[in-house]
């Protein structure tokens, strides 16, 4: 499979996973969204050189991944795919921030190492939480949830279209590359061939997007994302889920839970 | 009942690149008729269907539905009454599940949620794909996608059904099922197709388009039996008249 076909497969896989029937899948989309949003905000709010304080937060993505029955390998593979950008910044920290920060006997650990570890940990936590949010709630139900509020309706429509048209763009690109590869005798795309392909690719994508738009308009679409079924009500479970996690995240942010736990394990020596 | 009469008068349409798709096109289709629209590639069949669905507007001439001229002002009213099934179901299906796909039109038309559920179930049942209700459309076979696309249009409760190449890409059994299904509909139907055997079976009347205008129209048995006329318009006799195998039926 080509890179494009893999990307398309991944998108389909996320939607398939979102159709699960676990406790996490049955949560109100708003509960899932709020818990994830608070989590990402708390993770981002930690200072640059914080590592141990972030550790207890691993519980949240681990909890959702396990309870939602999401394949760990799939999530880790997706994390790797989007990691190069963050790895670049982490490496830059390693090389450019050399001031000593932590002392182990005669050795000093440079600040760059700590900030790189913190950056990678925050990236891992945030992206895995976001992935499990999409893989348990689904993107379109989330758009439908947003569309319940008049204020967010245009935003929901734009998100929905970006999502659908990204599918379409990937499908067209994958077809074009497959058609090229079938007749290219095993060699990849040359730079000068990109110029010939980009025009037909854009035109085909536009034509299909136009057809899709016409199909929507023909069925009464007027620019507003439609909501399917009666609005889902919040249940006690949803409220309990959001409030429990919010309390835990705030606690983890205000109290060094790792140090506290370490102290308890070591018999209150700290 | 005269409210489903379709009248096209001196319709003319050119695409922005100058290609003349339709020229001086006129015909009339009465309530409950089933009409085949045939013609070679590029004859203007799909463009005509887009005009009838109110997705394109005439540059000159007019399209009337039940006595109302199709304009931008009454387009929502027209679109509620006309359902268009696209040639490629992949161009039509975009929601994450079959249920939401079929519910799209009624929801947009403001049907209450409880009724939407009932309507979707009944339409899926009618088309014979109720088992696909929770599935994502991209996981379906071509035949299933086409059935869902048809259900999605039927859920809008149209009076007039426009079908663009409905049998394209279907295996013989799925094609036969589609014919039987369409035969049972009481809608006014316009079927744009290259499948002349389907036209023969389903539509008592046929209109031939050539170079954007009506080349001939009349009873299907006469039109589709006229080899000379068909050849002139870039077509051939239906297989059943060539002594060929009858697709999807048992030979006697």
Tab-separated table of C-alpha atoms in Angstrom, chain B residues 40-159:
chain	number	residue	atom	x	y	z
B	40	UNK	CA	-24.393	8.419	-26.784
B	41	UNK	CA	-21.773	9.722	-24.340
B	42	UNK	CA	-21.858	13.518	-24.225
B	43	UNK	CA	-25.386	13.697	-25.631
B	44	UNK	CA	-26.492	15.819	-22.668
B	45	UNK	CA	-28.376	13.297	-20.519
B	46	UNK	CA	-26.689	14.105	-17.198
B	47	UNK	CA	-26.815	17.852	-17.860
B	48	UNK	CA	-30.525	17.584	-18.537
B	49	UNK	CA	-31.078	15.687	-15.270
B	50	UNK	CA	-29.199	18.410	-13.367
B	51	UNK	CA	-31.600	20.965	-14.884
B	52	UNK	CA	-34.648	18.902	-13.924
B	53	UNK	CA	-33.329	18.630	-10.341
B	54	UNK	CA	-32.813	22.385	-10.135
B	55	UNK	CA	-29.045	22.073	-9.843
B	56	UNK	CA	-28.414	23.899	-13.123
B	57	UNK	CA	-30.526	26.686	-14.595
B	58	UNK	CA	-31.394	27.213	-18.275
B	59	UNK	CA	-29.534	29.931	-20.141
B	60	UNK	CA	-32.521	30.202	-22.444
B	61	UNK	CA	-35.826	28.332	-22.431
B	62	UNK	CA	-37.448	26.980	-19.313
B	63	UNK	CA	-38.109	23.914	-17.199
B	64	UNK	CA	-41.537	23.591	-15.582
B	65	UNK	CA	-42.575	21.156	-12.897
B	66	UNK	CA	-46.283	20.860	-12.204
B	67	UNK	CA	-46.869	24.199	-13.868
B	68	UNK	CA	-44.177	26.012	-11.837
B	69	UNK	CA	-41.187	27.358	-13.729
B	70	UNK	CA	-37.928	26.323	-12.027
B	71	UNK	CA	-36.104	29.459	-10.852
B	72	UNK	CA	-33.596	30.255	-8.136
B	73	UNK	CA	-36.408	31.667	-6.012
B	74	UNK	CA	-38.484	28.475	-5.796
B	75	UNK	CA	-35.587	26.062	-5.907
B	76	UNK	CA	-36.109	24.622	-2.418
B	77	UNK	CA	-39.720	23.822	-3.275
B	78	UNK	CA	-38.613	22.117	-6.509
B	79	UNK	CA	-35.843	20.101	-4.839
B	80	UNK	CA	-38.326	18.708	-2.325
B	81	UNK	CA	-40.327	17.258	-5.196
B	82	UNK	CA	-37.508	15.900	-7.322
B	83	UNK	CA	-35.014	13.214	-6.271
B	84	UNK	CA	-31.828	12.648	-8.261
B	85	UNK	CA	-29.797	9.449	-7.967
B	86	UNK	CA	-26.287	10.181	-9.230
B	87	UNK	CA	-24.391	8.024	-11.689
B	88	UNK	CA	-21.609	7.177	-9.221
B	89	UNK	CA	-22.833	6.427	-5.685
B	90	UNK	CA	-19.417	7.480	-4.342
B	91	UNK	CA	-20.295	11.008	-5.489
B	92	UNK	CA	-23.458	10.897	-3.446
B	93	UNK	CA	-22.650	9.142	-0.173
B	94	UNK	CA	-20.781	11.177	2.404
B	95	UNK	CA	-22.177	10.495	5.877
B	96	UNK	CA	-20.462	8.103	8.316
B	97	UNK	CA	-23.295	5.563	8.523
B	98	UNK	CA	-26.042	4.356	6.212
B	99	UNK	CA	-28.669	5.570	8.707
B	100	UNK	CA	-27.327	9.133	8.704
B	101	UNK	CA	-26.937	9.047	4.934
B	102	UNK	CA	-30.583	8.130	4.435
B	103	UNK	CA	-31.705	10.528	7.182
B	104	UNK	CA	-29.880	13.460	5.577
B	105	UNK	CA	-32.730	14.636	3.309
B	106	UNK	CA	-35.598	14.335	5.834
B	107	UNK	CA	-33.528	16.034	8.548
B	108	UNK	CA	-32.751	18.920	6.191
B	109	UNK	CA	-36.426	19.175	5.362
B	110	UNK	CA	-37.290	19.591	9.029
B	111	UNK	CA	-38.982	16.211	9.600
B	112	UNK	CA	-39.230	15.567	13.388
B	113	UNK	CA	-36.561	13.143	14.712
B	114	UNK	CA	-39.011	10.343	15.616
B	115	UNK	CA	-40.520	10.411	12.149
B	116	UNK	CA	-37.047	10.480	10.566
B	117	UNK	CA	-36.190	7.202	12.275
B	118	UNK	CA	-39.411	5.607	11.114
B	119	UNK	CA	-38.995	6.936	7.591
B	120	UNK	CA	-35.385	5.753	7.295
B	121	UNK	CA	-36.311	2.270	8.508
B	122	UNK	CA	-39.203	2.025	6.081
B	123	UNK	CA	-37.145	3.208	3.094
B	124	UNK	CA	-34.254	0.865	3.907
B	125	UNK	CA	-36.763	-1.960	4.195
B	126	UNK	CA	-38.317	-1.020	0.868
B	127	UNK	CA	-34.945	-1.074	-0.891
B	128	UNK	CA	-33.991	-4.296	0.914
B	129	UNK	CA	-30.925	-3.019	2.760
B	130	UNK	CA	-32.175	-2.552	6.319
B	131	UNK	CA	-29.341	-4.817	7.547
B	132	UNK	CA	-26.852	-2.154	6.401
B	133	UNK	CA	-28.327	0.522	8.698
B	134	UNK	CA	-25.341	0.955	11.078
B	135	UNK	CA	-22.597	0.348	8.509
B	136	UNK	CA	-20.325	2.991	6.996
B	137	UNK	CA	-21.075	3.489	3.273
B	138	UNK	CA	-17.407	3.187	2.252
B	139	UNK	CA	-17.393	-0.452	3.407
B	140	UNK	CA	-20.266	-1.456	1.099
B	141	UNK	CA	-20.122	-3.157	-2.288
B	142	UNK	CA	-21.006	-1.128	-5.368
B	143	UNK	CA	-24.477	-2.682	-5.546
B	144	UNK	CA	-25.135	-1.948	-1.869
B	145	UNK	CA	-23.899	1.614	-2.285
B	146	UNK	CA	-26.273	2.098	-5.184
B	147	UNK	CA	-29.189	0.741	-3.143
B	148	UNK	CA	-28.305	3.090	-0.271
B	149	UNK	CA	-28.029	6.029	-2.685
B	150	UNK	CA	-31.520	5.205	-3.962
B	151	UNK	CA	-32.857	4.894	-0.398
B	152	UNK	CA	-31.241	8.232	0.491
B	153	UNK	CA	-33.166	9.901	-2.321
B	154	UNK	CA	-36.446	8.079	-1.606
B	155	UNK	CA	-36.287	9.273	2.019
B	156	UNK	CA	-36.833	12.811	0.732
B	157	UNK	CA	-40.281	11.593	-0.469
B	158	UNK	CA	-39.897	12.975	-3.991
B	159	UNK	CA	-42.725	12.964	-6.535
